[in-house]
Short mmCIF file of C-alpha atoms in Angstrom, two decimals:
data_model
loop_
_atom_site.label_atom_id
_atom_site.label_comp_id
_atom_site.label_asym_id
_atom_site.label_seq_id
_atom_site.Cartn_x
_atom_site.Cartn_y
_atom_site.Cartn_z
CA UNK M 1 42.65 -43.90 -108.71
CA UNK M 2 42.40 -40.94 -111.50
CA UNK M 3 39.33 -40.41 -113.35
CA UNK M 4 39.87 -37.71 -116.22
CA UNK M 5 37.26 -36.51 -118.21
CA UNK M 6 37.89 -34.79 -121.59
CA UNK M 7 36.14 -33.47 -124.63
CA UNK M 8 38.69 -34.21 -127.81
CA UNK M 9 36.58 -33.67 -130.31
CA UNK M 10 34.18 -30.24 -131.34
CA UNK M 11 33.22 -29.03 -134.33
CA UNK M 12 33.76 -25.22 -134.45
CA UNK M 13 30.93 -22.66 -134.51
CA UNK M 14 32.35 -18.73 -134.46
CA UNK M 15 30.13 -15.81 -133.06
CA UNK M 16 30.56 -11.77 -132.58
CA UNK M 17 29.26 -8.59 -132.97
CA UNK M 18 29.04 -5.88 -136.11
CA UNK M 19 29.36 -2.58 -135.11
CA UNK M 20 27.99 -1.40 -138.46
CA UNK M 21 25.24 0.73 -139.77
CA UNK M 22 22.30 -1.56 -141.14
CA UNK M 23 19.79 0.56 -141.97
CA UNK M 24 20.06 -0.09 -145.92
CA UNK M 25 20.08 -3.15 -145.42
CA UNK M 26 16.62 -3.22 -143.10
CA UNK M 27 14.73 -1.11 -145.88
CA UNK M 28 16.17 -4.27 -148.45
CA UNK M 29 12.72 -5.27 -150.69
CA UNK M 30 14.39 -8.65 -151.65
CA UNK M 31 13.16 -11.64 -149.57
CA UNK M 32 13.07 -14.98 -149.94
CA UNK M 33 10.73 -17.27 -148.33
CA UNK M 34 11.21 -20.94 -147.41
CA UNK M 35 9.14 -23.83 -148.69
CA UNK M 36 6.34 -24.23 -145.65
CA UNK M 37 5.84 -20.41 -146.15
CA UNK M 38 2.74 -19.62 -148.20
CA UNK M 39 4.96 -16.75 -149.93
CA UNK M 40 7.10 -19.44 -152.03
CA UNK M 41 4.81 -19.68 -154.78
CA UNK M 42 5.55 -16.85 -155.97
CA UNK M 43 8.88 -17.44 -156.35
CA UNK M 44 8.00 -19.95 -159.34
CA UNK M 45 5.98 -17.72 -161.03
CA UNK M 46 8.97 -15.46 -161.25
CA UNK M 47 11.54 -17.88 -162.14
CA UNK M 48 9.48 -19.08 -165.18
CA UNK M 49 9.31 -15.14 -166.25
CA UNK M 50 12.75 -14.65 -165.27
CA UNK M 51 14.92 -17.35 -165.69
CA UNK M 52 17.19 -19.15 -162.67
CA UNK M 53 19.89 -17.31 -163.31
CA UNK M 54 18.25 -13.80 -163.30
CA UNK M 55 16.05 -15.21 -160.19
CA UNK M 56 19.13 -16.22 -158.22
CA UNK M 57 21.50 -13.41 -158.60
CA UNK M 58 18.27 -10.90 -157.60
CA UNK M 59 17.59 -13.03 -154.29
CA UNK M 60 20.28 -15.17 -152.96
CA UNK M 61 23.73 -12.50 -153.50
CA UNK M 62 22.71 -9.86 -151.62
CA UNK M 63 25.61 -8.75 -150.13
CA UNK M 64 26.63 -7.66 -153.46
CA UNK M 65 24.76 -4.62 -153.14
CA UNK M 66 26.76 -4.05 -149.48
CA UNK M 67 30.18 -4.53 -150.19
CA UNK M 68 31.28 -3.23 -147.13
CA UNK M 69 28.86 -5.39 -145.15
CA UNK M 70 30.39 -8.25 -146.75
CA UNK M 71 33.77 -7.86 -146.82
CA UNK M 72 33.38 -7.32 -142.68
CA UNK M 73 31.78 -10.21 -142.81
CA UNK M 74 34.04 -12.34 -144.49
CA UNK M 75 37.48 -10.93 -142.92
CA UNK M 76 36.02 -11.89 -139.30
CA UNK M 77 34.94 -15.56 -141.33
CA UNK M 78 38.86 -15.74 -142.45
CA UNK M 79 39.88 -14.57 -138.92
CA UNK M 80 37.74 -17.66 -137.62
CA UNK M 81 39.35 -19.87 -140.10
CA UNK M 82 42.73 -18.72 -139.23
CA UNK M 83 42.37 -19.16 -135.44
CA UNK M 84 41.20 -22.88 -135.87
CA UNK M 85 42.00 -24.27 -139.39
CA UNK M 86 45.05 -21.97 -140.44
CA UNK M 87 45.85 -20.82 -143.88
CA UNK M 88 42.63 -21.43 -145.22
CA UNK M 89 40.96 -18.88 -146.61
CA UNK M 90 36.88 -18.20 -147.82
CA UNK M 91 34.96 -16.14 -149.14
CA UNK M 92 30.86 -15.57 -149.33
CA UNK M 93 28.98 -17.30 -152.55
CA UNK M 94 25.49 -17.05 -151.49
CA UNK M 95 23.57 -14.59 -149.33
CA UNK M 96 19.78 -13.94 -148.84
CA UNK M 97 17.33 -12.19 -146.56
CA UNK M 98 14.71 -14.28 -144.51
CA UNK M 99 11.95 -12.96 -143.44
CA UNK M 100 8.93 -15.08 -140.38
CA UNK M 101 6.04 -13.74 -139.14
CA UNK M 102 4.29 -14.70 -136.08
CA UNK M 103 3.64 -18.66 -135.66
CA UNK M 104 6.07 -19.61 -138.35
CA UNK M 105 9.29 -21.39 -137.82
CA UNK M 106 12.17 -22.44 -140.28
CA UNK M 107 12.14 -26.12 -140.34
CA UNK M 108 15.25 -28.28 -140.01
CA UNK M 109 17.57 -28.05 -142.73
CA UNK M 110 20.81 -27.67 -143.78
CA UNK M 111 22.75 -26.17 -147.09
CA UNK M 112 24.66 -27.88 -149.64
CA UNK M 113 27.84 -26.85 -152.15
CA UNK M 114 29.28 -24.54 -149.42
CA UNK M 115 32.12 -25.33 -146.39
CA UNK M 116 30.30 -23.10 -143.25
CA UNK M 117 26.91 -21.36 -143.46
CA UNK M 118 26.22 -18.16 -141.61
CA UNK M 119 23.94 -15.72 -140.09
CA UNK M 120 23.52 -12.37 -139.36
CA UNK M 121 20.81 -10.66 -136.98
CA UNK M 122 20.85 -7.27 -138.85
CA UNK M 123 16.98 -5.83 -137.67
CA UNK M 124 16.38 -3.55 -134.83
CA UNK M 125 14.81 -5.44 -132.37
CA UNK M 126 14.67 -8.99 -131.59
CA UNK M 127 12.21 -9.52 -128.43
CA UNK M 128 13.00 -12.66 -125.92
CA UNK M 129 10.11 -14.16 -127.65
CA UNK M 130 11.79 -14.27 -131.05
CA UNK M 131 12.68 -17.52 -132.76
CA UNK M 132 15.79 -18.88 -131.80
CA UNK M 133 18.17 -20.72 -134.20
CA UNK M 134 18.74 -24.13 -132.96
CA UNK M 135 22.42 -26.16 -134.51
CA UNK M 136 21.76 -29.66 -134.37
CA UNK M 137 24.65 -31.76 -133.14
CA UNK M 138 25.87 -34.06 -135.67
CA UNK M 139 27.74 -36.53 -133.05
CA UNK M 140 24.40 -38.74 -132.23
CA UNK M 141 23.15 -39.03 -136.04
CA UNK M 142 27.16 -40.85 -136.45
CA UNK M 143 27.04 -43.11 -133.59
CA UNK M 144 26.46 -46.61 -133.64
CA UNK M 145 24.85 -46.99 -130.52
CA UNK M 146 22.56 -43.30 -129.68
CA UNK M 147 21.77 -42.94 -126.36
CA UNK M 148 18.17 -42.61 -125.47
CA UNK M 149 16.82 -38.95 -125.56
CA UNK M 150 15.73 -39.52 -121.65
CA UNK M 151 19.79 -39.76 -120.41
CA UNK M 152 20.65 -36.67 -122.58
CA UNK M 153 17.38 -34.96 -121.03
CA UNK M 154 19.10 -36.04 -117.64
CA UNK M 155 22.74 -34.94 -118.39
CA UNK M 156 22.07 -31.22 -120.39
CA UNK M 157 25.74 -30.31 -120.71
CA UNK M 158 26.91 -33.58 -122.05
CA UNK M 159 27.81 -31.80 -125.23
CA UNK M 160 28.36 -34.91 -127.03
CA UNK M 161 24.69 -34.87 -127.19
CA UNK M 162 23.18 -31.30 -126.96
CA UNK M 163 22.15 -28.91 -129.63
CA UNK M 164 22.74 -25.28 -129.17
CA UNK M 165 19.92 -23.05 -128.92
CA UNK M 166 20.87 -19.18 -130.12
CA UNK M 167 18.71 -16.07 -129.16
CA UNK M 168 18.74 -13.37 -131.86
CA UNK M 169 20.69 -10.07 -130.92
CA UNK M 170 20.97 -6.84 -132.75
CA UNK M 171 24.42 -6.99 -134.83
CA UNK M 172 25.35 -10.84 -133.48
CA UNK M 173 26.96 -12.69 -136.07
CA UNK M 174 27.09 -17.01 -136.09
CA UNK M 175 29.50 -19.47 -138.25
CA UNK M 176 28.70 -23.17 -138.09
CA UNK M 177 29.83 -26.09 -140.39
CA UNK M 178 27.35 -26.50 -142.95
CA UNK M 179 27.40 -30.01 -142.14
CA UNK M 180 25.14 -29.23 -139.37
CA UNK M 181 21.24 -29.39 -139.78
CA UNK M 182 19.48 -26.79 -137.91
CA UNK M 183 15.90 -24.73 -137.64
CA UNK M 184 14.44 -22.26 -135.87
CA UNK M 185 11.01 -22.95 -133.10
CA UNK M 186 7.81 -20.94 -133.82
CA UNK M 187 8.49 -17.11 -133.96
CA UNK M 188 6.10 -14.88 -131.44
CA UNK M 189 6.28 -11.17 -132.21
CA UNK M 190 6.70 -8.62 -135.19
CA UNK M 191 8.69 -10.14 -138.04
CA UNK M 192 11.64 -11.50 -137.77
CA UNK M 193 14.44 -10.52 -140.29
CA UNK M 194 18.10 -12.29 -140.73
CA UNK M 195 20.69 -12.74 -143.32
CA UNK M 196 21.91 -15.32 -144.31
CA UNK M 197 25.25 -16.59 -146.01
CA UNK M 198 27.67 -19.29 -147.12
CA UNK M 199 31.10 -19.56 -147.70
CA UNK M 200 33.55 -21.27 -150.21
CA UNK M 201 37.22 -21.94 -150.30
CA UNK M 202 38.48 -19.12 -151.78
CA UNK M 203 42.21 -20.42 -151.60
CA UNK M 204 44.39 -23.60 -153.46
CA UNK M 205 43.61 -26.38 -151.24
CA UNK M 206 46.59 -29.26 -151.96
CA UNK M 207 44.97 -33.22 -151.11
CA UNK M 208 46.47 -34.78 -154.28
CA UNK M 209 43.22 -36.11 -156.09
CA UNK M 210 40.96 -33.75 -153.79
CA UNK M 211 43.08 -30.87 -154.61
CA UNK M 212 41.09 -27.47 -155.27
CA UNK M 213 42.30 -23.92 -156.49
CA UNK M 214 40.18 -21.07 -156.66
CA UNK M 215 42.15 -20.44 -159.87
CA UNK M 216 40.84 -23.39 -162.12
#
């Protein structure tokens, strides 16, 4: 008797390493802070002096002001999308700078309007301490029947039902399907910096009714 195991089915996350020169980018001013963080009321005040759109271009495309930094960014992204969708092609809409202090976390989420998300770890030191970015799996919240928490606490590589747990690292780079909810635990050490981005299609896309060209 033959007893084959396989995994058939993955979503694909990407990761590397920017050799690149970030200090600009570490003395950026423009932070944004998530909803739990006691920083995000001033955001409100400033988008009723402001406006949205005034608001949103200052904070969320910042990778604007770093061309270079985003256009490495987004040729690795199309590399990615080459090497496991083909002929697709993307490009960055949105990009901001988060910013935790010690004993605040980033709580599960996940972003909307975009086909992958992305971060960047862009500061000088991350210590082992540091907040890690956990990707939720998807796979459990779809099946019919979920299999208690206690088997997949017995069985930690069954990655049908793990989430994947990322360590922050000078110059790493992550891609994940925006599909997938994820968070960060409770941050111990000196701020914690990132950037974050997602991408669009930035290329026809031909499904009949569902078809979409960068174009229109």
């Amino acid at each position: 008797m033959t007893l084959n195991i396989t995994a058939p089915f993955a979503y694909y996350v990407g990761d590397g390493v920017l050799d690149f020169d970030f200090s600009k980018l570490r003395n950026e001013k423009r932070i944004t802070w998530a909803n739990n963080q006691e920083q995000a009321k001033e955001f409100q005040e400033e988008i009723d002096s402001t406006g949205y759109k005034e608001f949103h271009n200052k904070y969320y495309r910042i990778l604007e002001s770093y061309p270079k930094l985003r256009d490495l960014i987004t040729y690795n992204f199309n590399l990615f999308l080459e090497n496991t969708m083909g002929g697709i092609k993307a490009k960055i809409s949105t990009s901001w700078i988060t910013y935790m202090t010690e004993g605040e976390k980033n709580l599960r989420h996940r972003h909307s309007n975009c086909f992958y998300s992305g971060v960047l770890y862009f500061d000088e030191d991350y210590n082992e301490e540091s907040a890690k970015l956990e990707l939720e799996n998807p796979i459990p919240q779809q099946m019919e029947t979920i299999i208690p928490l206690y088997y997949n606490q017995k069985k930690k590589h069954n990655q049908s039902l793990s989430n994947i747990q990322i360590a922050p690292k000078t110059g790493q780079f992550l891609f994940f399907p925006s599909i997938c909810c994820h968070g960060t635990n409770k941050h111990v050490g000196d701020p914690r910096k990132s950037l974050a981005f997602n991408f669009v299609f930035d290329s026809p896309v031909w499904a009949f009714d569902s078809t979409w060209s960068p174009d229109w």
